[in-house]
Short mmCIF file of C-alpha atoms in Angstrom, two decimals:
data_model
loop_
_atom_site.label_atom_id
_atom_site.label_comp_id
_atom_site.label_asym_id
_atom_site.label_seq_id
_atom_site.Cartn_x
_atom_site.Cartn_y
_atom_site.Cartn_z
CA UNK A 1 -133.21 27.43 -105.03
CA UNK A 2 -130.45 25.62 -105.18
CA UNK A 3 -129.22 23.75 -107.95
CA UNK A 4 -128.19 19.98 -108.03
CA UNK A 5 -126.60 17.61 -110.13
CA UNK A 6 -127.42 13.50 -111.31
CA UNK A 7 -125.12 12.07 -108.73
CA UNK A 8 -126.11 15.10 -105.47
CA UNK A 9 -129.63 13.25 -106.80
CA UNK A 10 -128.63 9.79 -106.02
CA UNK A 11 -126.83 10.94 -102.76
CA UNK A 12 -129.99 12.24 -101.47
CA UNK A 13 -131.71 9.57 -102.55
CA UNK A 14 -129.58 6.76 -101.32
CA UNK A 15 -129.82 9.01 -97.80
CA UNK A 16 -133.51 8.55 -97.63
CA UNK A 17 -133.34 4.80 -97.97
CA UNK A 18 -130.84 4.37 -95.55
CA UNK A 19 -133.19 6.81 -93.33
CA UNK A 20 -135.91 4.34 -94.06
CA UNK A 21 -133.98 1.11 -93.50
CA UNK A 22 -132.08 1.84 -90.75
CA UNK A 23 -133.47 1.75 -86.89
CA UNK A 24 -131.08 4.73 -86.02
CA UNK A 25 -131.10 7.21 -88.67
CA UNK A 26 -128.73 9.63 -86.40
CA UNK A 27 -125.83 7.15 -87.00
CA UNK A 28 -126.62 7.54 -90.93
CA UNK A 29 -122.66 8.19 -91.87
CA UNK A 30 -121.16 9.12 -95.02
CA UNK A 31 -119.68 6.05 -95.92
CA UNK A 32 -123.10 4.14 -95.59
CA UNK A 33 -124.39 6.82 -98.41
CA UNK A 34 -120.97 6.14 -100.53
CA UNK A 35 -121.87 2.74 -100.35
CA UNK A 36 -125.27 2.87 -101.47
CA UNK A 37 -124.48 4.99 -104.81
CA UNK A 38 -121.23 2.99 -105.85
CA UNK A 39 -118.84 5.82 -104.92
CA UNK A 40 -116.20 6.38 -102.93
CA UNK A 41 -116.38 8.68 -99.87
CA UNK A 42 -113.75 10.66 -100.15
CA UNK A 43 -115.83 11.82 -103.79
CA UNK A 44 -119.00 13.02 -102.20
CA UNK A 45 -116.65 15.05 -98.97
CA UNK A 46 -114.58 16.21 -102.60
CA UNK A 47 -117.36 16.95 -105.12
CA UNK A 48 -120.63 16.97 -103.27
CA UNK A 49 -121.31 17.31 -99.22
CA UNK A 50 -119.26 18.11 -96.67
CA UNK A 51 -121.30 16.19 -93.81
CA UNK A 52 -124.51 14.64 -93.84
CA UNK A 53 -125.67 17.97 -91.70
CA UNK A 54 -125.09 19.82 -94.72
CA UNK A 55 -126.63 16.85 -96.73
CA UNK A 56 -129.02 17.32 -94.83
CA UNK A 57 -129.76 21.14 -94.95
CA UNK A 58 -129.40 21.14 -98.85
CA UNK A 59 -132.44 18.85 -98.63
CA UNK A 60 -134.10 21.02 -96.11
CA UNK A 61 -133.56 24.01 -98.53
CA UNK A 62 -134.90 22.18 -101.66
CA UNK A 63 -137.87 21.31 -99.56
CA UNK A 64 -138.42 24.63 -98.11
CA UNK A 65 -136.84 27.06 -101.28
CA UNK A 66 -140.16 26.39 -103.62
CA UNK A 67 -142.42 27.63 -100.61
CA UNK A 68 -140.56 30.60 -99.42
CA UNK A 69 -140.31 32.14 -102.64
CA UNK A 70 -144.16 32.01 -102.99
CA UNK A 71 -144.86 32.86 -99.30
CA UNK A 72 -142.31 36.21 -100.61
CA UNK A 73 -144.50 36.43 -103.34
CA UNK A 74 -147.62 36.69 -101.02
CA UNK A 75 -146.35 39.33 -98.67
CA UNK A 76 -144.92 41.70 -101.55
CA UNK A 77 -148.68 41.37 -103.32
CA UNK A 78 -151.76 42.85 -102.28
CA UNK A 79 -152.33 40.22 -99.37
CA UNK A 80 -156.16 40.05 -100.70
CA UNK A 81 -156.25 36.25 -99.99
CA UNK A 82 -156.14 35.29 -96.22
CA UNK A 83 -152.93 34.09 -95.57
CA UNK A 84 -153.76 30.45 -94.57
CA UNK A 85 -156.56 30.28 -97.87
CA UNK A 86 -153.01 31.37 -99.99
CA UNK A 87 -151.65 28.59 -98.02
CA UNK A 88 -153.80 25.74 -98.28
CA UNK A 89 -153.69 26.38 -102.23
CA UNK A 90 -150.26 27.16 -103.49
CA UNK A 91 -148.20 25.72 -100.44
CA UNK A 92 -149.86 22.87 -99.84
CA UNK A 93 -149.42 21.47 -103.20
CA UNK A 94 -145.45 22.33 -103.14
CA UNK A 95 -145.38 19.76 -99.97
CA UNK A 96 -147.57 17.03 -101.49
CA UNK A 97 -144.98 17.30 -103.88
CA UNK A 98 -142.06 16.57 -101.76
CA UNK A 99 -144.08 14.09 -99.79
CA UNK A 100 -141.61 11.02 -99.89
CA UNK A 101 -139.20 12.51 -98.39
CA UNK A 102 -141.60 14.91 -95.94
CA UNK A 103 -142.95 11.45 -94.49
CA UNK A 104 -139.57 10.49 -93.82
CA UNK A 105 -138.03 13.46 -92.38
CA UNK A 106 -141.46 13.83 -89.90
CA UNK A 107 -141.35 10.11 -89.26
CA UNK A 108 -138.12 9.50 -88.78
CA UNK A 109 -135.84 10.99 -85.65
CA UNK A 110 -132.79 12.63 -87.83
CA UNK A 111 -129.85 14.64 -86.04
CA UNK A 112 -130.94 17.55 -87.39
CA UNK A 113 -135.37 18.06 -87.25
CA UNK A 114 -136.86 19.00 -90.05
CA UNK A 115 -139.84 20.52 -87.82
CA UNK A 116 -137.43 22.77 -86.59
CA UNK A 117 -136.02 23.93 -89.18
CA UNK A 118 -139.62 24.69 -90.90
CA UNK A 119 -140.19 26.28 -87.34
CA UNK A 120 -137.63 28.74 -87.79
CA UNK A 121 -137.93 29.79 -91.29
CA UNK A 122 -141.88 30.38 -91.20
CA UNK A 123 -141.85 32.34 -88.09
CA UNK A 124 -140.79 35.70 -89.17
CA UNK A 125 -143.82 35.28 -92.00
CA UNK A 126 -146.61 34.25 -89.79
CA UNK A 127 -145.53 37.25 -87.31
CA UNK A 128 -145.89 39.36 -90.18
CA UNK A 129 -149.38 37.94 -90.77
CA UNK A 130 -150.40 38.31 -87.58
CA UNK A 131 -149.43 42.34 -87.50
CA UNK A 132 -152.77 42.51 -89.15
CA UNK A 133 -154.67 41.57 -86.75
CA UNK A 134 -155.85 42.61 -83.18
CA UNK A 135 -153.89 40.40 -80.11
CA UNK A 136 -156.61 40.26 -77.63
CA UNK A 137 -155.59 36.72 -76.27
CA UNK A 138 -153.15 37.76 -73.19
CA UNK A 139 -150.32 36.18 -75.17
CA UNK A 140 -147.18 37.60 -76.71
CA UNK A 141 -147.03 38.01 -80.43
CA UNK A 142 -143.90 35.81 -80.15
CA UNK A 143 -146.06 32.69 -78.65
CA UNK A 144 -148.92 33.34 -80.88
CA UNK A 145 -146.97 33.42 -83.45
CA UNK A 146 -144.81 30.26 -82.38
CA UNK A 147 -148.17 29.12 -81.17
CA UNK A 148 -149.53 28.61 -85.03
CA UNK A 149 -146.27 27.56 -86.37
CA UNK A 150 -146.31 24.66 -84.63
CA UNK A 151 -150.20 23.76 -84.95
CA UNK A 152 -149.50 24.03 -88.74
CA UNK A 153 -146.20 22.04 -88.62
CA UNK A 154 -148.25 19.54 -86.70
CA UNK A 155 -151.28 19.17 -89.20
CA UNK A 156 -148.96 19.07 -92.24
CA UNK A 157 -147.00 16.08 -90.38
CA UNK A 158 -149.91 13.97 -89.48
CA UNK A 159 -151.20 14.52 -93.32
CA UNK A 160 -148.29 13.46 -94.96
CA UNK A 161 -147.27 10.78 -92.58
CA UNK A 162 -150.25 9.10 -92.99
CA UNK A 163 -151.16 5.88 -94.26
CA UNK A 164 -153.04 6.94 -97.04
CA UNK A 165 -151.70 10.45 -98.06
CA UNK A 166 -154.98 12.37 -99.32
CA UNK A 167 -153.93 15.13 -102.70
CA UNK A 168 -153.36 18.75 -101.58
CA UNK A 169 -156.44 19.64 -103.74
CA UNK A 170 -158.79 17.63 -101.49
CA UNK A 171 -156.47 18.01 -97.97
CA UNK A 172 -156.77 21.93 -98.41
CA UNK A 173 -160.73 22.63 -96.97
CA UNK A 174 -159.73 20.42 -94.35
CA UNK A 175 -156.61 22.23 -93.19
CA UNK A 176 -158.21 24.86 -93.24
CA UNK A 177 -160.85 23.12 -90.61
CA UNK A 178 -158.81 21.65 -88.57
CA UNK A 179 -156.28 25.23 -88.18
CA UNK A 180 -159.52 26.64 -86.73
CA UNK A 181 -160.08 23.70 -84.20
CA UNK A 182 -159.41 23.96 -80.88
CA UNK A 183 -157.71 20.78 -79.41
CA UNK A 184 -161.47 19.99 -77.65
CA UNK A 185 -163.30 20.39 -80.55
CA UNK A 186 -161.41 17.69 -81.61
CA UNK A 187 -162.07 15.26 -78.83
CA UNK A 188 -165.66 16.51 -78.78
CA UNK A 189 -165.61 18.77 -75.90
CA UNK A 190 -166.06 22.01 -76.74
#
């Protein structure tokens, strides 16, 4: 994971106001962050970021870092758990904890999407997990696959961009419910 100092801090930070305040977050520049912390441009470009892309990715990676290494974890164990039980308990907490900023970067349209960034680093794991089992569905491994990224991305989201964000300890049993919905089970037509 990578490391980050008392002002890189208040950078972020003052970025997720601004994200919050603004009605465009896309014109978000450097200078509006300066501004915010009480430093001069020039010293975050310097010391700090080079763009707000790759102020943006460090986020993205401090976000993301906590969960990959367990996910790692999971697929050089035994694999005993079910992939998505492993998921609702040790992942689910790690994003509860980043949740501030989660709500923002699902809410909020941002050059660069968090959802697709989360789409392309859990990929290659939830093709692994689905190696295990059978594909009788007609569909490629790579839209399966893509398939459940996305459903997952999409229940996350609409958890932690709610109103009234519920704890990961009582959210998990219903992840786990609603990743084995189909899309008329939850209008009632089944």
């Amino acid at each position: 994971m990578k490391l980050i100092s008392d002002r890189q801090r208040q950078i972020m930070d003052a970025f997720f106001m601004l994200v919050d305040e603004v009605d465009e977050p896309r014109k978000i520049s450097m200078e509006m962050i300066a501004g915010r912390v009480g430093i001069r441009r020039q010293s975050i470009y310097e010391k700090h970021f080079s763009s707000v892309s790759d102020l943006m990715t460090t986020i993205f990676e401090l976000v993301s870092s906590p969960c990959e290494l367990k996910i790692q974890a999971y697929f050089a164990g035994d694999k005993s758990q079910d992939f998505f039980d492993f998921f609702a308990q040790e992942i689910l907490p790690l994003l509860y904890e980043k949740r501030d900023w989660l709500k923002l970067l699902y809410s909020k349209v941002i050059a660069a999407s968090w959802s697709d960034f989360a789409q392309r680093t859990y990929l290659p794991y939830v093709e692994a997990y689905l190696k295990d089992f059978p594909n009788e569905t007609g569909l490629s491994d790579r839209f399966r696959s893509d398939l459940l990224v996305r459903q997952v991305i999409a229940i996350v989201a609409s958890w932690l961009t709610s109103e009234k964000v519920e704890p990961a300890s009582l959210f998990a049993p219903r992840f786990l419910d609603l990743l084995g919905k189909s899309s008329l089970d939850l209008i009632g037509k089944s």
